[in-house]
């Protein structure tokens, strides 16, 4: 949907009967990576990542590993896709593959016995490199980490065991992460933290929503953050935006169906 048009409505990419989740546009907006969940039949517990043209045509399967392969995230140069992969009964890991599905590598194999999820790419940093933020579940809590795109130089960003921190997203300038935090008196509220670590602060301290907020995504110009919430009616997830300073909250979808996993692409 075009958020510059106040009357815009969400338009489907795929026709009815063709389910897809976790839509992630390529940096140039020409392709969309997405997830297709396979039916549970007592032995199969799989999800596969596909990619298609912007209009839903030319769909191709990228992953083949017998696992739940989800949460695709394109590198800013469009050459690679990070994703979460979990074999039934094992911890989830963050993997990376080329944008054509080749050369898949587990980036978090050296962090065993904990599930790693929600990979998010940084913009290109001053040294020309990229980092990937992700959440790591451990001991009933979840912390944010970052690492280089080859899996090295892992750094912990949040470390308070009182909270469950997840779903990080980078600001376009690479200085901050917005994420979901759950804990005592905090149920899925969005918070901000420096991308090098430190104390976190609530994104909307003066506008506490009645429901949790999920899947934050920073706009390319850094002005807005999109997210999902049931705040409107308590029943249907809708897409909302808020300015990155926590003001000007706006609901973007209103149909009596759930909308989730917002992602930004430039208007074409």
Coordinates of C-alpha atoms in Angstrom, one line a residue:
X1 CA 0.0 0.0 0.0
X2 CA 1.1 3.6 -0.7
X3 CA 1.3 5.4 2.7
X4 CA 1.5 8.8 1.0
X5 CA -2.1 8.4 0.0
X6 CA -4.5 8.8 3.0
X7 CA -7.2 6.8 1.1
X8 CA -4.9 3.9 0.1
X9 CA -5.9 0.3 0.9
X10 CA -3.7 -2.8 1.0
X11 CA -3.5 -4.6 -2.3
X12 CA -2.8 -8.4 -2.6
X13 CA 0.4 -9.6 -4.3
X14 CA -0.9 -13.1 -4.6
X15 CA -4.5 -14.2 -5.4
X16 CA -6.7 -15.9 -2.8
X17 CA -5.8 -19.5 -2.0
X18 CA -2.1 -18.9 -2.3
X19 CA -0.9 -18.2 1.2
X20 CA 2.4 -16.5 2.0
X21 CA 4.0 -15.0 5.1
X22 CA 7.0 -12.8 6.1
X23 CA 7.1 -10.8 2.9
X24 CA 10.4 -9.1 2.5
X25 CA 11.1 -6.8 -0.5
X26 CA 14.5 -6.7 -2.2
X27 CA 16.4 -3.4 -1.8
X28 CA 15.5 -2.4 -5.3
X29 CA 11.8 -3.4 -4.8
X30 CA 11.8 -5.7 -7.8
X31 CA 11.5 -9.0 -5.9
X32 CA 9.8 -10.2 -2.7
X33 CA 11.1 -13.1 -0.5
X34 CA 8.4 -14.9 1.4
X35 CA 7.6 -18.0 3.4
X36 CA 5.3 -20.9 2.6
X37 CA 4.4 -23.1 5.6
X38 CA 3.9 -26.7 4.8
X39 CA 1.0 -28.6 6.5
X40 CA 1.8 -30.5 9.7
X41 CA 1.2 -34.2 9.1
X42 CA 2.8 -35.8 12.1
X43 CA 6.3 -36.0 10.5
X44 CA 6.7 -32.9 8.4
X45 CA 7.4 -29.7 10.2
X46 CA 8.7 -27.5 7.4
X47 CA 8.5 -24.0 6.0
X48 CA 10.3 -22.9 2.8
X49 CA 11.5 -19.5 1.6
X50 CA 10.5 -18.5 -1.9
X51 CA 11.2 -15.4 -4.0
X52 CA 8.9 -13.8 -6.7
X53 CA 8.7 -10.7 -8.8
X54 CA 7.0 -7.7 -7.3
X55 CA 3.7 -8.6 -9.0
X56 CA 3.8 -12.2 -7.6
X57 CA 5.0 -13.8 -10.9
X58 CA 8.1 -16.0 -11.5
X59 CA 8.0 -17.7 -8.0
X60 CA 11.0 -19.8 -7.1
X61 CA 11.9 -21.9 -4.1
X62 CA 15.2 -20.9 -2.4
X63 CA 15.6 -23.2 0.5
X64 CA 15.4 -27.0 0.6
X65 CA 16.7 -27.8 4.1
X66 CA 14.1 -30.0 6.0
X67 CA 13.4 -27.3 8.6
X68 CA 11.2 -24.3 9.4
X69 CA 13.0 -21.7 7.2
X70 CA 11.4 -18.3 8.0
X71 CA 12.1 -14.6 8.5
X72 CA 14.0 -13.8 5.3
X73 CA 15.9 -10.5 5.3
X74 CA 17.8 -9.1 2.3
X75 CA 21.2 -7.6 2.6
X76 CA 21.3 -3.9 1.5
X77 CA 23.2 -4.8 -1.6
X78 CA 20.6 -7.5 -2.6
X79 CA 23.2 -10.2 -2.9
X80 CA 22.3 -12.3 0.2
X81 CA 19.4 -13.2 2.4
X82 CA 19.6 -14.0 6.1
X83 CA 16.9 -16.2 7.6
X84 CA 16.0 -18.3 10.6
X85 CA 16.1 -22.1 10.3
X86 CA 15.0 -24.6 12.9
X87 CA 14.9 -28.4 12.7
X88 CA 12.2 -30.0 14.7
X89 CA 13.4 -30.6 18.3
X90 CA 16.5 -28.4 17.9
X91 CA 17.3 -24.8 18.6
X92 CA 16.8 -22.2 15.8
X93 CA 19.8 -20.6 14.1
X94 CA 20.4 -17.6 11.9
X95 CA 21.6 -18.7 8.4
X96 CA 22.7 -16.8 5.3
X97 CA 22.5 -17.7 1.6
X98 CA 23.0 -16.0 -1.7
X99 CA 19.9 -14.4 -3.2
X100 CA 19.5 -17.4 -5.6
X101 CA 19.5 -19.8 -2.6
X102 CA 23.0 -21.1 -3.0
X103 CA 25.8 -21.5 -0.4
X104 CA 23.6 -21.5 2.7
X105 CA 25.7 -21.2 5.9
X106 CA 24.8 -21.3 9.6
X107 CA 26.1 -18.1 11.2
X108 CA 25.2 -19.0 14.9
X109 CA 26.3 -22.6 15.2
X110 CA 28.9 -21.5 17.8
X111 CA 26.0 -20.4 20.1
X112 CA 24.5 -23.8 20.9
X113 CA 21.5 -24.6 23.2
X114 CA 19.8 -21.3 22.5
X115 CA 17.4 -20.3 19.7
X116 CA 18.5 -17.3 17.5
X117 CA 15.8 -15.5 15.5
X118 CA 14.7 -12.4 13.7
X119 CA 17.9 -11.5 11.7
X120 CA 18.0 -7.8 10.6
X121 CA 20.7 -6.2 8.4
X122 CA 22.4 -3.0 9.2
X123 CA 23.0 -0.3 6.6
X124 CA 26.5 -0.3 5.1
X125 CA 28.8 0.8 7.9
X126 CA 31.7 3.3 7.7
X127 CA 34.2 0.5 7.0
X128 CA 32.1 -0.9 4.1
X129 CA 30.9 -3.9 6.1
X130 CA 27.4 -4.9 7.3
X131 CA 26.2 -6.3 10.7
X132 CA 23.2 -8.5 11.4
X133 CA 21.2 -8.0 14.5
X134 CA 19.2 -11.0 16.0
X135 CA 17.6 -12.2 19.2
X136 CA 19.1 -15.0 21.3
X137 CA 16.8 -16.9 23.8
X138 CA 18.5 -18.1 26.9
X139 CA 17.3 -19.1 30.4
X140 CA 13.8 -17.8 30.0
X141 CA 15.0 -14.4 28.7
X142 CA 16.0 -13.1 25.3
X143 CA 18.7 -10.7 24.4
X144 CA 19.7 -8.7 21.3
X145 CA 23.1 -9.5 19.6
X146 CA 24.8 -8.3 16.5
X147 CA 27.5 -9.9 14.4
X148 CA 29.3 -9.4 11.2
X149 CA 27.7 -10.8 8.0
X150 CA 30.2 -13.7 8.1
X151 CA 29.1 -14.6 11.7
X152 CA 32.2 -13.2 13.4
X153 CA 32.6 -10.5 16.1
X154 CA 29.4 -11.3 17.9
X155 CA 28.4 -8.6 20.5
X156 CA 25.6 -8.6 23.0
X157 CA 23.5 -5.4 22.9
X158 CA 20.9 -5.9 25.6
X159 CA 21.5 -8.0 28.7
X160 CA 18.8 -7.4 31.3
X161 CA 17.4 -10.9 32.3
X162 CA 14.2 -9.3 33.4
X163 CA 13.1 -8.8 29.8
X164 CA 12.5 -10.8 26.6
X165 CA 13.9 -8.7 23.8
X166 CA 13.2 -9.6 20.2
X167 CA 12.5 -8.5 16.6
X168 CA 15.3 -5.9 16.2
X169 CA 15.3 -3.5 13.2
X170 CA 18.1 -1.0 12.4
X171 CA 17.7 2.7 11.9
X172 CA 18.9 3.8 8.4
X173 CA 21.9 5.6 9.9
X174 CA 23.0 2.4 11.8
X175 CA 23.0 4.1 15.2
X176 CA 19.9 2.6 16.8
X177 CA 17.8 -0.5 17.0
X178 CA 14.1 -0.6 17.5
X179 CA 12.8 -3.8 19.1
X180 CA 10.0 -5.5 21.0
X181 CA 10.4 -5.8 24.8
X182 CA 8.3 -8.0 27.1
X183 CA 8.6 -8.2 30.9
X184 CA 7.0 -7.1 34.1
X185 CA 4.5 -4.3 33.3
X186 CA 5.8 -4.4 29.7
X187 CA 3.9 -6.5 27.2
X188 CA 5.4 -6.2 23.7
X189 CA 6.1 -2.5 23.9
X190 CA 8.6 -1.1 21.3
X191 CA 11.9 0.2 22.7
X192 CA 15.1 1.8 21.3
X193 CA 18.7 1.0 22.1
X194 CA 22.1 2.1 20.7
X195 CA 23.4 -0.4 18.1
X196 CA 26.6 -0.6 20.2
X197 CA 24.6 -1.4 23.4
X198 CA 23.5 0.5 26.5
X199 CA 20.3 1.3 28.3
X200 CA 17.0 1.0 26.3
X201 CA 14.1 3.5 26.3
X202 CA 10.5 3.2 25.4
X203 CA 9.6 4.4 21.9
X204 CA 6.2 5.8 23.0
X205 CA 6.4 6.5 26.7
X206 CA 3.5 9.0 26.5
X207 CA 1.3 6.8 24.4
X208 CA 1.1 3.3 25.9
X209 CA -1.0 1.1 23.7
X210 CA -3.4 -1.4 25.2
X211 CA -2.0 -4.3 23.1
X212 CA 1.5 -5.5 22.3
X213 CA 3.4 -4.2 19.2
X214 CA 5.2 -6.6 16.9
X215 CA 7.5 -6.6 13.9
X216 CA 8.8 -3.1 13.9
X217 CA 10.3 -1.9 10.6
X218 CA 12.1 1.4 10.1
X219 CA 11.3 3.4 6.9
X220 CA 14.2 4.0 4.5
X221 CA 14.3 7.7 5.2
X222 CA 14.3 7.1 9.0
X223 CA 11.2 9.1 9.7
X224 CA 8.7 6.4 10.5
X225 CA 8.5 3.0 12.2
X226 CA 5.8 0.5 11.0
X227 CA 4.5 -2.2 13.3
X228 CA 1.7 -4.6 13.9
X229 CA -0.8 -4.3 16.8
X230 CA -4.3 -5.3 17.9
X231 CA -4.7 -2.0 19.6
X232 CA -7.7 -0.9 17.5
X233 CA -10.2 -3.6 18.4
X234 CA -8.3 -6.3 20.3
X235 CA -9.2 -8.9 17.7
X236 CA -7.5 -8.1 14.3
X237 CA -3.8 -7.2 13.8
X238 CA -3.4 -4.0 11.9
X239 CA -0.5 -2.1 10.5
X240 CA 0.4 1.1 12.3
X241 CA 3.1 3.7 11.8
X242 CA 4.6 6.1 14.3
X243 CA 7.3 8.8 13.8
X244 CA 10.7 7.7 15.1
X245 CA 10.5 10.2 17.9
X246 CA 7.4 8.3 19.2
X247 CA 4.8 10.8 18.0
X248 CA 2.0 10.9 15.4
X249 CA 0.7 7.4 15.7
X250 CA -1.4 6.4 12.6
X251 CA -3.3 3.2 11.8
X252 CA -2.7 2.2 8.1
X253 CA -5.0 -0.8 7.6
X254 CA -8.6 -1.2 8.8
X255 CA -10.1 -4.3 7.1
X256 CA -11.7 -6.9 9.4
X257 CA -8.8 -9.3 8.7
X258 CA -5.3 -9.5 10.3
X259 CA -2.3 -7.8 8.7
X260 CA 1.2 -8.5 10.0
X261 CA 5.0 -8.3 9.2
X262 CA 5.2 -4.8 7.6
X263 CA 8.2 -4.2 5.4
X264 CA 9.1 -1.1 3.4
X265 CA 9.9 -0.6 -0.3
X266 CA 10.4 2.5 -2.3
X267 CA 7.5 3.6 -4.5
X268 CA 7.9 2.7 -8.1

